[in-house]
Coordinates of C-alpha atoms in Angstrom, one line a residue:
X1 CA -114.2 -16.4 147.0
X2 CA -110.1 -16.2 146.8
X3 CA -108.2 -14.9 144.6
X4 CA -107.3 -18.1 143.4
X5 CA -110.5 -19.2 142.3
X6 CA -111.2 -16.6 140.5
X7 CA -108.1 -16.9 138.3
X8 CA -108.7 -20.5 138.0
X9 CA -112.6 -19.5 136.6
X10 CA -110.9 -17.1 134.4
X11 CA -108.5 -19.7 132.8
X12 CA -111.5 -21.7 132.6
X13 CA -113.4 -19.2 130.7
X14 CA -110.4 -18.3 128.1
X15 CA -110.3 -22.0 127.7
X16 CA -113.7 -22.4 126.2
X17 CA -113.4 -19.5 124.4
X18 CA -110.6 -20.4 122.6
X19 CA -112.0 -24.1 122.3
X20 CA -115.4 -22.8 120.9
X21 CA -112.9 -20.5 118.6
X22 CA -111.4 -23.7 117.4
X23 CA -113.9 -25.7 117.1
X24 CA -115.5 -23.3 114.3
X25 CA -112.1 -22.8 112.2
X26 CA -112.2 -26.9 112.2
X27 CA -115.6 -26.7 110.8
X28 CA -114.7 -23.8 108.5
X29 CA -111.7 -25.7 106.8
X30 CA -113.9 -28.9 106.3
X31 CA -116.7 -26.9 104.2
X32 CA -116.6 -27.2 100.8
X33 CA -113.8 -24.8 98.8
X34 CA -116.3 -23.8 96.3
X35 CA -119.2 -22.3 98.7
X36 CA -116.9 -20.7 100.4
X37 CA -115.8 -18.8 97.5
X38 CA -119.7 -18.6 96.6
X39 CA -120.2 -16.5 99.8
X40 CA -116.8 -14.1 99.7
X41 CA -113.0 -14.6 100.4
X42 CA -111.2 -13.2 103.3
X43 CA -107.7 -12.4 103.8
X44 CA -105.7 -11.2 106.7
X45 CA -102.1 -9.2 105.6
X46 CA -99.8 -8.7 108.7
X47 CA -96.6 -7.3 108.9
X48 CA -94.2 -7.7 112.5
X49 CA -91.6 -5.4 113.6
X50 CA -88.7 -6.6 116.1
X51 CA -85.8 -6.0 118.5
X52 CA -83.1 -8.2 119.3
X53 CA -82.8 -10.2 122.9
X54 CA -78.9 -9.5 122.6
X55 CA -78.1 -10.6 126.3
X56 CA -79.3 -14.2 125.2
X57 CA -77.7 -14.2 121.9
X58 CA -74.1 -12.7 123.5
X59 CA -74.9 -15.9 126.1
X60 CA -75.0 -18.4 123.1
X61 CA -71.9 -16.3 121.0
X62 CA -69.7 -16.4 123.9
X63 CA -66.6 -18.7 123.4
X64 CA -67.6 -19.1 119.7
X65 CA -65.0 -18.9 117.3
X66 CA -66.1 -15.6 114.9
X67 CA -66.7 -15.5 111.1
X68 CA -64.1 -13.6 109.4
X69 CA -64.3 -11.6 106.2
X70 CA -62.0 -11.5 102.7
X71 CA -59.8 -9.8 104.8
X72 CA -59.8 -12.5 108.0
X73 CA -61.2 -9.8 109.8
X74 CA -63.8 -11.1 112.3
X75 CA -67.5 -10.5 111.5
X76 CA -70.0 -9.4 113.9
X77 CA -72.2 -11.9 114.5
X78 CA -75.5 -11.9 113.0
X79 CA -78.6 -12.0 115.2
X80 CA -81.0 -14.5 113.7
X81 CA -84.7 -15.1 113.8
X82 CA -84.4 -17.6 117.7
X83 CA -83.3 -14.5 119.6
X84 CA -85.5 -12.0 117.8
X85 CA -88.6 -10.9 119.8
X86 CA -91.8 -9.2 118.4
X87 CA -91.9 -5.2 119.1
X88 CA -94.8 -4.9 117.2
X89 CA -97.9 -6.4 114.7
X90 CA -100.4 -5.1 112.5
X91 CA -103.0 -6.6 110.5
X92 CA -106.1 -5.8 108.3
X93 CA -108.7 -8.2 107.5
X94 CA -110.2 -7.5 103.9
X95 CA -113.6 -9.3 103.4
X96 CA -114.2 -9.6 99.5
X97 CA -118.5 -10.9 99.2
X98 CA -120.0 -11.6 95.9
X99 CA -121.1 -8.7 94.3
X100 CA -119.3 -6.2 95.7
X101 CA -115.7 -4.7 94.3
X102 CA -114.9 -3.4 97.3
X103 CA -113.7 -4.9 100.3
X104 CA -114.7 -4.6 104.0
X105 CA -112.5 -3.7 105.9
X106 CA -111.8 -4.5 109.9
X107 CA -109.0 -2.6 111.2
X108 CA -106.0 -2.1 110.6
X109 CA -105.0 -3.1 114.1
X110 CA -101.5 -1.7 116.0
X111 CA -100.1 -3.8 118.8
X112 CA -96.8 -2.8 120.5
X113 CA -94.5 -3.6 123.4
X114 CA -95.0 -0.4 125.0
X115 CA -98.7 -1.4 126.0
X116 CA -98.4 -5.3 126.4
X117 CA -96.1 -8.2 127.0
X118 CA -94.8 -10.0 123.9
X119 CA -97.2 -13.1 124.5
X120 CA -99.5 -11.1 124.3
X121 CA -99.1 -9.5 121.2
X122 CA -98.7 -13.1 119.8
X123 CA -102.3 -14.1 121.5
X124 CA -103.8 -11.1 120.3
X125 CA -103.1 -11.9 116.8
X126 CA -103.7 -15.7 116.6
X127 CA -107.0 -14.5 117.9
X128 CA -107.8 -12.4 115.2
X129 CA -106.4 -15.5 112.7
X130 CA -109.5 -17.4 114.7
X131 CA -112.0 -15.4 114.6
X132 CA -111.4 -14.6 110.9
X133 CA -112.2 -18.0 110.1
X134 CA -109.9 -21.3 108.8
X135 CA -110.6 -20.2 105.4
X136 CA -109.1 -16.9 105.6
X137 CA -105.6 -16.7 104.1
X138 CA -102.7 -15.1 106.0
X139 CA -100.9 -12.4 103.9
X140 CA -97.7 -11.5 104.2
X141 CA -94.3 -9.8 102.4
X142 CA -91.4 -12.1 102.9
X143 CA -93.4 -14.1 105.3
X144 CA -92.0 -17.0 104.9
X145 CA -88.3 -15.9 105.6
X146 CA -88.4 -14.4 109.2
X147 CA -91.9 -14.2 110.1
X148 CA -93.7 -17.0 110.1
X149 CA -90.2 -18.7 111.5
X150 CA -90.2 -16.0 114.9
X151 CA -94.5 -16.9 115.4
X152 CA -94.4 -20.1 115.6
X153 CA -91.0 -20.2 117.7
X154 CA -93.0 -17.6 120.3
X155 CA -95.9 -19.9 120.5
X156 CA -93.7 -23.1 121.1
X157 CA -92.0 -20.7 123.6
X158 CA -94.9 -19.4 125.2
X159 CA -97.3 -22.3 125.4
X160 CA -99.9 -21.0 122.6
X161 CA -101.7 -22.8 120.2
X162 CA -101.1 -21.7 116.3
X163 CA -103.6 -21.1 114.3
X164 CA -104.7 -23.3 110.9
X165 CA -102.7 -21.1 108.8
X166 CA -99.3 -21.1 110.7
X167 CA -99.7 -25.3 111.0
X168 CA -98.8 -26.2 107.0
X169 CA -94.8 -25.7 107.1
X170 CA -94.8 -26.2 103.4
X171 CA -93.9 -22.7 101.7
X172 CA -96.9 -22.8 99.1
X173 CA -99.2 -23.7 101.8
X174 CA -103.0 -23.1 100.3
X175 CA -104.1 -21.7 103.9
X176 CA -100.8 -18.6 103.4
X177 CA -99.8 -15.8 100.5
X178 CA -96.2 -14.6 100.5
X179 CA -96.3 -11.8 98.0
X180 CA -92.4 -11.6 97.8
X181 CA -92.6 -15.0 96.8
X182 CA -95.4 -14.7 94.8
X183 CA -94.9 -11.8 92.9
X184 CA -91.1 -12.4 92.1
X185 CA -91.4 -16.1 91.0
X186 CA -87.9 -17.0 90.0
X187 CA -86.7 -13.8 89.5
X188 CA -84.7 -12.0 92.7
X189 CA -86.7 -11.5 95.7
X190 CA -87.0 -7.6 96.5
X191 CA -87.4 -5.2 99.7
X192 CA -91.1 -3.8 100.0
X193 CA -90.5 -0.3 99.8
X194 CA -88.4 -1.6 96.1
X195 CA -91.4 -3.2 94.8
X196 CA -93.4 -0.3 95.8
X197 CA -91.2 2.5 94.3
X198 CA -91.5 0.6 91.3
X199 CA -95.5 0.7 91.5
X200 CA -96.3 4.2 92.5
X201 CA -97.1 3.2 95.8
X202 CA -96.2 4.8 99.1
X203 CA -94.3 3.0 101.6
X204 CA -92.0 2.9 104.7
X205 CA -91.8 6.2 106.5
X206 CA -88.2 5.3 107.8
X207 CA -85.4 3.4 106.6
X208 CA -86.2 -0.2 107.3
X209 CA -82.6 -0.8 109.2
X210 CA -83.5 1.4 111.3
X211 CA -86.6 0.2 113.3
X212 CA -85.2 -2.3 115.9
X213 CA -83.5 0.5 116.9
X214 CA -85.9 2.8 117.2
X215 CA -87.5 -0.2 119.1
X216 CA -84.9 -0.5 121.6
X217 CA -84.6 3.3 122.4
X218 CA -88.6 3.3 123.0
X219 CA -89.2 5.4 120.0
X220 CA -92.8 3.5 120.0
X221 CA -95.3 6.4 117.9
X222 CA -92.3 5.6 114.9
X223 CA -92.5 1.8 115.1
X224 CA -96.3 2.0 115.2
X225 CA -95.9 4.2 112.0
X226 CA -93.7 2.2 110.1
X227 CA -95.4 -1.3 111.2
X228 CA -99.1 0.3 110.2
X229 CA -97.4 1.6 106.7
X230 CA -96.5 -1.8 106.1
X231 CA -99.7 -3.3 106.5
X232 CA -101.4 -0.6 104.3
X233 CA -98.3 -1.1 101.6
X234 CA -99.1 -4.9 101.5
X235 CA -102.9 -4.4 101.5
X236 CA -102.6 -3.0 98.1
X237 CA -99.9 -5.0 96.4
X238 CA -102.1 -8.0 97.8
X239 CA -105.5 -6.8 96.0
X240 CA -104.0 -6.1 93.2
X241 CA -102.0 -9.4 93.1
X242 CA -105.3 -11.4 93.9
X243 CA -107.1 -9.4 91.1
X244 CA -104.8 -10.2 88.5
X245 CA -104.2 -13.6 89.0
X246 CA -108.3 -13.8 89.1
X247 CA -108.8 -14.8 92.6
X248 CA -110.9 -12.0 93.3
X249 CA -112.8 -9.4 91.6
X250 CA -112.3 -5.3 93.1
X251 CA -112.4 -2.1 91.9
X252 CA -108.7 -0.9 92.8
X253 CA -108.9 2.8 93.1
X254 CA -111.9 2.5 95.4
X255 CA -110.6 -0.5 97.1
X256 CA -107.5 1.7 98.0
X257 CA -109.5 4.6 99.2
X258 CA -111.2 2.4 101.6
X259 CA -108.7 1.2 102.7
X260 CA -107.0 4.7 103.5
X261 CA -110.7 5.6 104.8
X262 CA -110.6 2.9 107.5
X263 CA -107.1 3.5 108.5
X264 CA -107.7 7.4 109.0
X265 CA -110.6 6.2 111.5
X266 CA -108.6 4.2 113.3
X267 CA -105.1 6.1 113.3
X268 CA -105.6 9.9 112.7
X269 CA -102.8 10.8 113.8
X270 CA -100.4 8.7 111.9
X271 CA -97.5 10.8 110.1
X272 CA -97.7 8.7 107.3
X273 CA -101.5 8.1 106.9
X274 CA -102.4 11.5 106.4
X275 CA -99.4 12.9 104.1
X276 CA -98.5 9.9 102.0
X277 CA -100.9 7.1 101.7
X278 CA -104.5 8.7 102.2
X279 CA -103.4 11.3 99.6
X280 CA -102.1 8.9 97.3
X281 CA -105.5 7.2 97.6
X282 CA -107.6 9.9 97.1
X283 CA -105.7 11.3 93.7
X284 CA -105.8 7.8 92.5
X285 CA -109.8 8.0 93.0
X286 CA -110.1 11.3 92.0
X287 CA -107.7 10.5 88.5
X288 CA -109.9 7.4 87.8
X289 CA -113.0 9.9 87.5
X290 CA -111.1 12.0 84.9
X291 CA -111.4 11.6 81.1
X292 CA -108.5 11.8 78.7
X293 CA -105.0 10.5 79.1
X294 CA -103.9 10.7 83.3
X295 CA -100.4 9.6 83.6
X296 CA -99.5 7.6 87.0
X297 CA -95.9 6.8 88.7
X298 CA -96.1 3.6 87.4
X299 CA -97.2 3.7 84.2
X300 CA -94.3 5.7 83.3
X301 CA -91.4 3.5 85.0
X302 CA -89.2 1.6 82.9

């Protein structure tokens, strides 16, 4: 058999897999809203890290007349979403069943340049939107700004198909949660790491400006660190967001813990796991079992 049949066998195969894939999220988003929330929700927080494609964007800038400042000073040009490519994604699926006030948890997941091309990365997580089901809702801080913009860009670039909850371009989409969004309302939008300061909650291991940077030098075990601290930042804020608006129903100091639990099995290593967020956890567990007055970072902010 040549080598050419067997690619054309394997494109067949990924084919059906991805059709059976799509099939069942079809027949997922046509069951009825009310058994599905019967049986348990599911929700899917992400978080993307990037570095810039500057050759193409100094390509596009070239003969451009520049933005000035106050000043008439010219501006350097700002590298938008079209020329930004994905370094790096993580997500964790939290599975919330009748009954219980924990969630299970599957992951979190890392994915980075350093391992695998940038379609890939892309693929990798629209399978995981699949196999999570149509009714599972995508989570995200500030989502709708940049990254929801650069996915579905890359899959237009790359050929892929998008997922249910990337398809609804409306901002308040039912199928999507944008937390920044969400949580601010009317009032002004704020950073991740600002929200959490304000909550008691750790976040961001380096200064967010930093990271395509560290991107572009190939510092890959720091943008693996500060993507996977995202994810576990927004995992929280999310469950306790969908708890207070009533959408769900979780016990948020154990919640937290197993979400630290599952993310010390999977990254044991990570910096940040181990001396921020897994102690956090486990003093927010351990304070929960204590009687009298326990006074929390939060509790005591302004």
């Amino acid at each position: 058999m040549s080598k050419t049949t067997n690619i054309f066998e394997d494109d067949l195969c990924a084919l059906q897999r991805s059709l059976e894939r799509e099939a069942q999220v079809i027949i997922d988003a046509n069951s009825n809203t009310e058994d599905a929330a019967a049986i348990g929700r599911t929700y899917v927080v992400c978080d993307f890290e990037y570095r810039f494609r500057r050759s193409a964007h100094d390509g596009w800038v070239y003969g451009r007349e520049p933005d000035v400042d106050d000043r008439g000073k010219p501006k350097p040009p700002k590298i938008r979403w079209p020329f930004h490519d994905i370094a790096a994604v993580s997500w964790i699926v939290m599975r919330l069943t009748k009954g219980n006030d924990v969630p299970q948890i599957d992951g979190p997941f890392v994915l980075g340049l350093d391992d695998r091309s940038e379609k890939e990365l892309v693929q990798a997580f629209f399978d995981a939107l699949l196999d999570a089901g149509g009714t599972a809702q995508l989570v995200t801080w500030g989502g709708e700004v940049r990254d929801l913009a650069v996915l579905r860009y890359q899959a237009c670039r790359f050929g892929l198909l998008m997922p249910l909850q990337l398809r609804g371009t409306s901002p308040h989409s039912r199928e999507r949660t944008d937390l920044c969004r969400s949580v601010a309302v009317q009032a002004d939008p704020v950073h991740l790491d600002e929200y959490a300061a304000g909550a008691g909650i750790p976040a961001k291991p380096s200064p967010p400006r930093t990271i395509g940077k560290m991107a572009e030098a190939g510092r890959w075990d720091e943008v693996r660190d500060h993507v996977l601290a995202d994810v576990l930042t927004s995992a929280v804020i999310a469950l306790r967001w969908l708890a207070s608006t009533g959408e769900i129903e979780c016990h948020r100091e154990r919640s937290e813990m197993a979400i630290a639990d599952a993310a010390a099995a999977a990254f044991p290593d990570s910096p940040f796991l181990q001396r921020d967020f897994k102690t956090w956890a486990r003093d927010r567990l351990r304070a929960a079992g204590m009687g009298g007055t326990v006074y929390r970072i939060e509790e005591t902010v302004s």
